[in-house]
mmCIF file of C-alpha atoms and ligand atoms in Angstrom:
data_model
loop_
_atom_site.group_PDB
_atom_site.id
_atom_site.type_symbol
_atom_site.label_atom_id
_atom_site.label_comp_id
_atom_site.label_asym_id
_atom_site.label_seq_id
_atom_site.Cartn_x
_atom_site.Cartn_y
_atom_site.Cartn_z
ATOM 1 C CA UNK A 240 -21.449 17.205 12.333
ATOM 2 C CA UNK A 241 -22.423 15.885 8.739
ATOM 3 C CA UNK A 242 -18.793 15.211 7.273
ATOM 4 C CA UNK A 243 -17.891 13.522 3.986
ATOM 5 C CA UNK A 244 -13.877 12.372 3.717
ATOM 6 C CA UNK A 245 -12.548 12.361 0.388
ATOM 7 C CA UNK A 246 -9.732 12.416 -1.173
ATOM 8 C CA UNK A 247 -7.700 9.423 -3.756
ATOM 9 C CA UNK A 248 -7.569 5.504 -2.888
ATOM 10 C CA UNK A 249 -4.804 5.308 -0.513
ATOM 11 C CA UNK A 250 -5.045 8.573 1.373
ATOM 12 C CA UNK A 251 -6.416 7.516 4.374
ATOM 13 C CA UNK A 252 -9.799 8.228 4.459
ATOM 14 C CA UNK A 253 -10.304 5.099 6.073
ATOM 15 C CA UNK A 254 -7.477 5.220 9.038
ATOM 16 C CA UNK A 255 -8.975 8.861 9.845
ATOM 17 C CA UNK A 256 -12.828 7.843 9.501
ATOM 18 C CA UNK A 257 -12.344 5.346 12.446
ATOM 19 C CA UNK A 258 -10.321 7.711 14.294
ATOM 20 C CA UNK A 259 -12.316 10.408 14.469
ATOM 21 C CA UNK A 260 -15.902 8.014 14.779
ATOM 22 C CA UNK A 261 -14.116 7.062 17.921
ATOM 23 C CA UNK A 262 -13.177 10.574 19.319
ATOM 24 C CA UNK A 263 -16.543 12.286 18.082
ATOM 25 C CA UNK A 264 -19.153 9.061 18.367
ATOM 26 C CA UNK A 265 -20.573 9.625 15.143
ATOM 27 C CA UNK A 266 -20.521 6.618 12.966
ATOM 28 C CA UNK A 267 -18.297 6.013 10.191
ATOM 29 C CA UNK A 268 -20.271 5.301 6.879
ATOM 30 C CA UNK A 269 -17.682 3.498 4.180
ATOM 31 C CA UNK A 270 -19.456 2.447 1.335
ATOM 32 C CA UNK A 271 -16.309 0.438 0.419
ATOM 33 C CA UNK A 272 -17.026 -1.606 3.617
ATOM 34 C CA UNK A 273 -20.610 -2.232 3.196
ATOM 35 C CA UNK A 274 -19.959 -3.246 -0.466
ATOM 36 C CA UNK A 275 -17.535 -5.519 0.799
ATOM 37 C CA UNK A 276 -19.843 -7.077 3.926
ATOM 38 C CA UNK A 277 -22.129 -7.717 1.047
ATOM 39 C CA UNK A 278 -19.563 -9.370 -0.997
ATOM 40 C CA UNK A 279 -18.378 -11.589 1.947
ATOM 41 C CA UNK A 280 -22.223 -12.742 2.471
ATOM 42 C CA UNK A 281 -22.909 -13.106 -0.838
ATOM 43 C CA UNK A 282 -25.765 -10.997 -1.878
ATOM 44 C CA UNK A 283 -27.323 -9.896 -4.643
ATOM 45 C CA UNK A 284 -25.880 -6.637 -4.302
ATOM 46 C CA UNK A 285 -22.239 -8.078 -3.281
ATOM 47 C CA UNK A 286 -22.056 -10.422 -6.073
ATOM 48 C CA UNK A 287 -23.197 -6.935 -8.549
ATOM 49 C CA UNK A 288 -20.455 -5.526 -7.145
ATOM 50 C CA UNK A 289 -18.056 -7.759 -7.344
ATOM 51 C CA UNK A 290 -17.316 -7.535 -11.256
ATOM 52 C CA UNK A 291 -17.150 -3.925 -10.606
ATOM 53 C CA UNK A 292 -15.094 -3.702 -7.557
ATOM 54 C CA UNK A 293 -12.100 -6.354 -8.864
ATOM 55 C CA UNK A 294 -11.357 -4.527 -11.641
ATOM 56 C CA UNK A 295 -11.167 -1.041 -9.934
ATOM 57 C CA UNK A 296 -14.189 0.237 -11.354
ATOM 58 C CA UNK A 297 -16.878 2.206 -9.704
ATOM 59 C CA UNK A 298 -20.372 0.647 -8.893
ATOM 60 C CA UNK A 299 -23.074 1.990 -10.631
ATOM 61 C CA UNK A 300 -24.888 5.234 -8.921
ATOM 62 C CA UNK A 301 -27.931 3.963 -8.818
ATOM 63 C CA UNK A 302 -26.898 0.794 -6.470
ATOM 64 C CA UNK A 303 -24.623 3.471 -4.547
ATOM 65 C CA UNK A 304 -27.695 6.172 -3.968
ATOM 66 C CA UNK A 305 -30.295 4.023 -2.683
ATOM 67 C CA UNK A 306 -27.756 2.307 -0.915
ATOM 68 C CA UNK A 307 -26.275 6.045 1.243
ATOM 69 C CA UNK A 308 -30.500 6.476 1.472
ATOM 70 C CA UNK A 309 -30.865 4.049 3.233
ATOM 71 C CA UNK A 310 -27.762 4.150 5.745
ATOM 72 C CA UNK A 311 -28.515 8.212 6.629
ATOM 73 C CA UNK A 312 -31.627 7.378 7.247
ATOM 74 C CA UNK A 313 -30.822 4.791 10.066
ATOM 75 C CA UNK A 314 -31.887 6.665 13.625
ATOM 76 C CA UNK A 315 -27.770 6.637 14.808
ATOM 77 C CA UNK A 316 -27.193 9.446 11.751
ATOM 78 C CA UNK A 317 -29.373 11.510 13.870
ATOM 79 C CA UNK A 318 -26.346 13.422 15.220
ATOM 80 C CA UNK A 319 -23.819 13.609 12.859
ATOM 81 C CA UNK A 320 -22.058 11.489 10.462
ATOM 82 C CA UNK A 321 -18.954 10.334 8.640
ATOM 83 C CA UNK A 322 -18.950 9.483 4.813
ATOM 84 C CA UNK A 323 -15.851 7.816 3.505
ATOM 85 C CA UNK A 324 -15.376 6.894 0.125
ATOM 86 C CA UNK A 325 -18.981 8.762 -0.802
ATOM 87 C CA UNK A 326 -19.787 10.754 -3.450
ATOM 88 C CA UNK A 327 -17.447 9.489 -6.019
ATOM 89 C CA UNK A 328 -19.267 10.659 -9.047
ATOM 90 C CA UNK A 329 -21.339 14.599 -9.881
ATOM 91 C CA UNK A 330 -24.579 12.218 -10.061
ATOM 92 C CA UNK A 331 -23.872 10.901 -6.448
ATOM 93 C CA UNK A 332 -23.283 14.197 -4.900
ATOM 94 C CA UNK A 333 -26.126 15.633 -6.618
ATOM 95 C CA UNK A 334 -28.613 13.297 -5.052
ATOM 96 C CA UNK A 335 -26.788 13.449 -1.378
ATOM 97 C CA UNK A 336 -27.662 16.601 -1.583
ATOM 98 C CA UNK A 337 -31.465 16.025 -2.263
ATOM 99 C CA UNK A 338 -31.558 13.024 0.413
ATOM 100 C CA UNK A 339 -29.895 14.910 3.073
ATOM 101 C CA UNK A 340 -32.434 17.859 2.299
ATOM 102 C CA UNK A 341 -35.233 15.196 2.109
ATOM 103 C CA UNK A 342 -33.454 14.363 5.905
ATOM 104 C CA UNK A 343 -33.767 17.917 7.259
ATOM 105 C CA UNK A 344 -29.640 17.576 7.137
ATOM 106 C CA UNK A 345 -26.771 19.514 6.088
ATOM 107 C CA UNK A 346 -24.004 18.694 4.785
ATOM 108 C CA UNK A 347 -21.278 20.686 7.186
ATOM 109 C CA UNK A 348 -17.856 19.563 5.372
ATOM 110 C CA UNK A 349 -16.121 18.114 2.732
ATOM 111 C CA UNK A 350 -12.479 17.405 4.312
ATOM 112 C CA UNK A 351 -10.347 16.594 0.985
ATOM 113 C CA UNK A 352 -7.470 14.660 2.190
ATOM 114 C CA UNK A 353 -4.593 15.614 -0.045
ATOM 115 C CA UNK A 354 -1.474 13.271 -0.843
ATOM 116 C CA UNK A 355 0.868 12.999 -4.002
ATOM 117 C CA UNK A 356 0.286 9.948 -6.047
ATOM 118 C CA UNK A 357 3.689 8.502 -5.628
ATOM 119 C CA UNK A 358 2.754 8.097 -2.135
ATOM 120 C CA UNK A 359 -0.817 6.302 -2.952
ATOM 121 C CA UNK A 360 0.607 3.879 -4.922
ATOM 122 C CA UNK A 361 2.963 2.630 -1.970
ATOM 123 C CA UNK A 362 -0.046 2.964 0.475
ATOM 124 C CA UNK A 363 -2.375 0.438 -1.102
ATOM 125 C CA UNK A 364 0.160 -1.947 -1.867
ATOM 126 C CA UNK A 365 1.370 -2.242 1.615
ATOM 127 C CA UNK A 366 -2.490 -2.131 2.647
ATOM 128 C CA UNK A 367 -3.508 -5.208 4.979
ATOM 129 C CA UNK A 368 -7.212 -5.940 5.572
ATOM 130 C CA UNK A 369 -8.761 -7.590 9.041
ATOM 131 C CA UNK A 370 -12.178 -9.336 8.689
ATOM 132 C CA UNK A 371 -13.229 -7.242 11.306
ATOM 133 C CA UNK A 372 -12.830 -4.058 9.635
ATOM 134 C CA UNK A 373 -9.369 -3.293 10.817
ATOM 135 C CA UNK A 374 -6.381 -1.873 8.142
ATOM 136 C CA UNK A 375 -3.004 -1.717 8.583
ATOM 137 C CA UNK A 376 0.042 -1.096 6.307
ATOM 138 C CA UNK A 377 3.269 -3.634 6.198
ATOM 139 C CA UNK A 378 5.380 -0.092 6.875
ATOM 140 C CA UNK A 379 3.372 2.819 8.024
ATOM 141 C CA UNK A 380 0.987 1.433 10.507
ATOM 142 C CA UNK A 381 2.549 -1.970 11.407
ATOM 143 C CA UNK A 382 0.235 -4.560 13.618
ATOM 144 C CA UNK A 383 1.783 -5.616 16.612
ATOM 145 C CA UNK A 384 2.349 -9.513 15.219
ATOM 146 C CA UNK A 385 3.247 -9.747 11.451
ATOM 147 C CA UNK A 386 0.260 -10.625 9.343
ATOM 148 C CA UNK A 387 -2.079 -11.010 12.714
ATOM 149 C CA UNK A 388 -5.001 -8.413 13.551
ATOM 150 C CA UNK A 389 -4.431 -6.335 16.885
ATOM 151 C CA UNK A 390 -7.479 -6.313 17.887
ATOM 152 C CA UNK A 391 -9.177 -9.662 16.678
ATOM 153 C CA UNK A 392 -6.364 -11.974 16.331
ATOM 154 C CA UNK A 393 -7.309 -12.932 13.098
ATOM 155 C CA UNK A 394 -4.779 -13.447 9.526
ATOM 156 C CA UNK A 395 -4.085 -10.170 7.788
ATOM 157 C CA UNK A 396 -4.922 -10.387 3.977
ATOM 158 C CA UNK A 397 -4.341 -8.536 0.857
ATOM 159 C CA UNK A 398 -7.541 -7.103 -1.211
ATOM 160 C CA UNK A 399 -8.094 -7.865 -4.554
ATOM 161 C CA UNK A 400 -8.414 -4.147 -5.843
ATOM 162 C CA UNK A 401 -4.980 -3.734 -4.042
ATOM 163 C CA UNK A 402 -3.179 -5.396 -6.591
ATOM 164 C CA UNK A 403 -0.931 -3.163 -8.718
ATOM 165 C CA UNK A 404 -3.107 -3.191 -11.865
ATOM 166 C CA UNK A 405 -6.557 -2.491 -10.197
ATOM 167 C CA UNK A 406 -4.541 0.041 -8.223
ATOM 168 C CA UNK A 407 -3.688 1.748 -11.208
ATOM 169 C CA UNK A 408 -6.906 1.929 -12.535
ATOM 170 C CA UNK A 409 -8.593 3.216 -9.408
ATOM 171 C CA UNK A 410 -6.171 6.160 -9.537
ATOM 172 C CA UNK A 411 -6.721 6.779 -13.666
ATOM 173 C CA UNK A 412 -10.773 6.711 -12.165
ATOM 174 C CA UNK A 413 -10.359 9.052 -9.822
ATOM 175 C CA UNK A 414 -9.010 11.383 -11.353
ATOM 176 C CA UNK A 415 -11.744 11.292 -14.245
ATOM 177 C CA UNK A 416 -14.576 10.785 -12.289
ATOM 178 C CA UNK A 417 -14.188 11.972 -9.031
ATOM 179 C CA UNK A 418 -11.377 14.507 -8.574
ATOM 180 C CA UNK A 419 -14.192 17.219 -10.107
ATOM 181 C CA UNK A 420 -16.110 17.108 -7.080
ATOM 182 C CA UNK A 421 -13.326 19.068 -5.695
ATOM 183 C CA UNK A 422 -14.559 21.979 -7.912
ATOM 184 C CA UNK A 423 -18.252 21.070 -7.031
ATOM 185 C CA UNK A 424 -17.607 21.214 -3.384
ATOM 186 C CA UNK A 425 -15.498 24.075 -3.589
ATOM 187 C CA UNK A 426 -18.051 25.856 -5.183
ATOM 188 C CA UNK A 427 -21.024 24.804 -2.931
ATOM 189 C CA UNK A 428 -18.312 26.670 -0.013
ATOM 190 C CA UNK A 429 -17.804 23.318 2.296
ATOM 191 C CA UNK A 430 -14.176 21.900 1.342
ATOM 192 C CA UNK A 431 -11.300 22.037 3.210
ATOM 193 C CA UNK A 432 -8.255 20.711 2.405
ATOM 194 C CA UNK A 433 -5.658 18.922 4.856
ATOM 195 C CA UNK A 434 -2.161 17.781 3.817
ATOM 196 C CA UNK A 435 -2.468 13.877 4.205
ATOM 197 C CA UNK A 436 0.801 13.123 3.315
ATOM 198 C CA UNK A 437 2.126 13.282 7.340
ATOM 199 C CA UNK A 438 2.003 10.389 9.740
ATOM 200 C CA UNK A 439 -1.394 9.479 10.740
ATOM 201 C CA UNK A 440 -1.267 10.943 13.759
ATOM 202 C CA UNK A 441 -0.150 14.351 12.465
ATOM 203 C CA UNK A 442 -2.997 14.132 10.056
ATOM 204 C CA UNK A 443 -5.662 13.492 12.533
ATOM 205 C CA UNK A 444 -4.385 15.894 14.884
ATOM 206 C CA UNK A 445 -5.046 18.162 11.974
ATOM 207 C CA UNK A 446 -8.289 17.124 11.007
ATOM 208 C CA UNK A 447 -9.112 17.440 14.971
ATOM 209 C CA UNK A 448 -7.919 21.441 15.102
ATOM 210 C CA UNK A 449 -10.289 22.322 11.654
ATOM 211 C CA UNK A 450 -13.085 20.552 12.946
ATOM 212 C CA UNK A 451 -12.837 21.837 16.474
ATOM 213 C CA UNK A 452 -12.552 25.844 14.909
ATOM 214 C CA UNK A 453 -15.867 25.079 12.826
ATOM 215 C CA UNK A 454 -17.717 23.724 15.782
ATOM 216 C CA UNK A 455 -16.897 27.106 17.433
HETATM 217 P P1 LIG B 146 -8.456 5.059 1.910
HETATM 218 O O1 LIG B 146 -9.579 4.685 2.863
HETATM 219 O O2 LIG B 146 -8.445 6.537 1.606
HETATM 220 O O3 LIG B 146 -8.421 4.224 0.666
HETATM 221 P P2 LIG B 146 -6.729 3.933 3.989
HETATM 222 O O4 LIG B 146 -7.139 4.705 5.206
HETATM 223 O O5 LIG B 146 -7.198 2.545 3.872
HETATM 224 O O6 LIG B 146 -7.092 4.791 2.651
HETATM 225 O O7 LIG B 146 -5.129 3.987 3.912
HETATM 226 C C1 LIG B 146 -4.428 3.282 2.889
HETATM 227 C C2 LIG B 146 -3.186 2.636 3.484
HETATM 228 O O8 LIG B 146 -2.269 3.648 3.875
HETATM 229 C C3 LIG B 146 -3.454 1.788 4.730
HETATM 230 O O9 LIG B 146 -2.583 0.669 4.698
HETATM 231 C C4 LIG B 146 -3.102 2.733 5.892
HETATM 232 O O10 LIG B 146 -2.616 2.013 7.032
HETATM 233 C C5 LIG B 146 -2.006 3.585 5.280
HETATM 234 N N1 LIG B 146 -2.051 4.991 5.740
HETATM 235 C C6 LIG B 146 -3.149 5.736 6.010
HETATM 236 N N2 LIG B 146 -2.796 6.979 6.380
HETATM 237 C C7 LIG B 146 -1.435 7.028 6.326
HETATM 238 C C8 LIG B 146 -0.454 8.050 6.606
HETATM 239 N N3 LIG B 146 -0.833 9.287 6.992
HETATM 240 N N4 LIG B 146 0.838 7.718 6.429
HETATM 241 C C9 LIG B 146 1.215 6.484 6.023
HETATM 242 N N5 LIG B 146 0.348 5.470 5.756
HETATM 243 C C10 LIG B 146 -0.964 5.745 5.911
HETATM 244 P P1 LIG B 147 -12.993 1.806 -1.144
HETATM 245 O O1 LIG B 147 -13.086 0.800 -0.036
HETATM 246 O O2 LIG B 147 -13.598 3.141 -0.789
HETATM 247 O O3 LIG B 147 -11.596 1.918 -1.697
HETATM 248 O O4 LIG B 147 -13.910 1.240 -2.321
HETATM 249 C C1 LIG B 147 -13.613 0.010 -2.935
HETATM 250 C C2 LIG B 147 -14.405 -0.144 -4.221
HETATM 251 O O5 LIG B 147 -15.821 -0.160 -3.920
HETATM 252 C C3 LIG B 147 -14.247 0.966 -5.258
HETATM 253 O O6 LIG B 147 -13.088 0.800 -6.064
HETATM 254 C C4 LIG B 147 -15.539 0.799 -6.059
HETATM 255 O O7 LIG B 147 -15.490 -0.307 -6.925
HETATM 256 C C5 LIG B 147 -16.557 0.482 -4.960
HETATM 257 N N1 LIG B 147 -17.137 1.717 -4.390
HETATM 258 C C6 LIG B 147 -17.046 2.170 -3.109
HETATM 259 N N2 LIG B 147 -17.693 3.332 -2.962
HETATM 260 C C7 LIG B 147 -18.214 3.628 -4.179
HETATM 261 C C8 LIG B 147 -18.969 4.729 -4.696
HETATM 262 N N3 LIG B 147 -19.329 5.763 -3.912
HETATM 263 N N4 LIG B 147 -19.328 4.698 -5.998
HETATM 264 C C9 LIG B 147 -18.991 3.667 -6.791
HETATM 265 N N5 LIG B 147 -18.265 2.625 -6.391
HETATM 266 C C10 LIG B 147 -17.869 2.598 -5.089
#
């Protein structure tokens, strides 16, 4: 299935992306991620970025379109994929809808994971970031060893746009700029809405059931 996650910073678009790439073997595609893989190497694009990303700011479209272009058309989109943190702007779901038609590809859902702000703003600031991809939170999703990745072993650490002033801002954005896709998407007939404000587990479990009825 061809599935984009959205929903506010904070609501766990992330956590359930790398659940459910793991229970349905379709890769998870976080633009967030690559942005940050570029910033980490240093690139022209990562270093673009940057100013943008530090403040809370989105990255302009047209570094964001070519950028999805180029990941759906990789041969492991072939059967399915999982967009997290993709479209964020009318302009960006305008043209993932010509590239996936230029694909031959569908878009099958638009799961909009819904959680009360109050709750977002205690999610990012308890975020903690692996180099290897990994998130955890210093309450809700604890790693085994304070401060130490599960799975790598590596030190936990804070990111920048996780700080409460960038936080703020990245809510004020999405509400502005991305929040009307809802309408868009409702519109188009492919949004669903789960509650996201339930333990992770309840939430995927949910996410699971609505997938499972549409694959019927
Ligand atoms: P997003 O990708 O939408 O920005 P994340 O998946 O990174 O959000 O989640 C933000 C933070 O909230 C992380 O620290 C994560 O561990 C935590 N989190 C995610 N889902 C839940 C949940 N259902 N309940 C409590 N905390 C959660
Ligand atoms: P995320 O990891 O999804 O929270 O994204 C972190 C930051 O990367 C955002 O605050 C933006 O600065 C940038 N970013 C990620 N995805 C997009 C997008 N689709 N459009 C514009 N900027 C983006």
């Amino acid at each position: 299935m061809n599935i984009v996650l959205f929903g506010p910073p904070g609501s766990g678009k992330g956590t359930q992306a790398k659940l459910l790439a793991e229970k349905y073997g379709v890769p998870h595609i976080s633009t967030g991620d690559i942005l940050r893989g570029n910033l980490n190497n240093e690139t022209k694009l990562g270093l673009e970025a940057k100013t943008y990303m530090d403040k809370g700011e989105l990255v302009p479209d047209d570094v964001l379109i070519g950028l999805i272009k180029d990941r759906l058309s990789d041969s492991d989109c072939a059967s399915g994929f999982l967009l997290d943190g993709y479209p964020r702007t009318l302009p960006q779901a305008e043209a993932l809808s010509k590239i996936l038609s230029e694909l031959g590809k569908n878009l099958d859902v638009v799961l909009n994971i819904d959680v009360p702000d109050e709750k977002l703003l205690k999610r990012l600031a308890g975020r903690r970031m692996c180099v290897c991809g990994a998130s955890y939170h210093i309450l809700f999703n604890k790693p085994k060893q304070e401060g130490i990745c599960d799975l790598c072993g590596s030190k936990l650490y804070q990111r920048d746009d996780d700080k409460e002033e960038a936080i703020m801002n990245r809510l004020v954005v999405y509400q502005n700029q991305t929040r009307p896709l809802i309408d868009h998407y409702t519109q188009a007939g492919v949004m669903l809405t789960i509650n996201g404000a339930a333990d992770i587990e309840v939430v995927f479990n949910g996410i699971c059931r609505m997938l499972d009825d549409l694959r019927k």
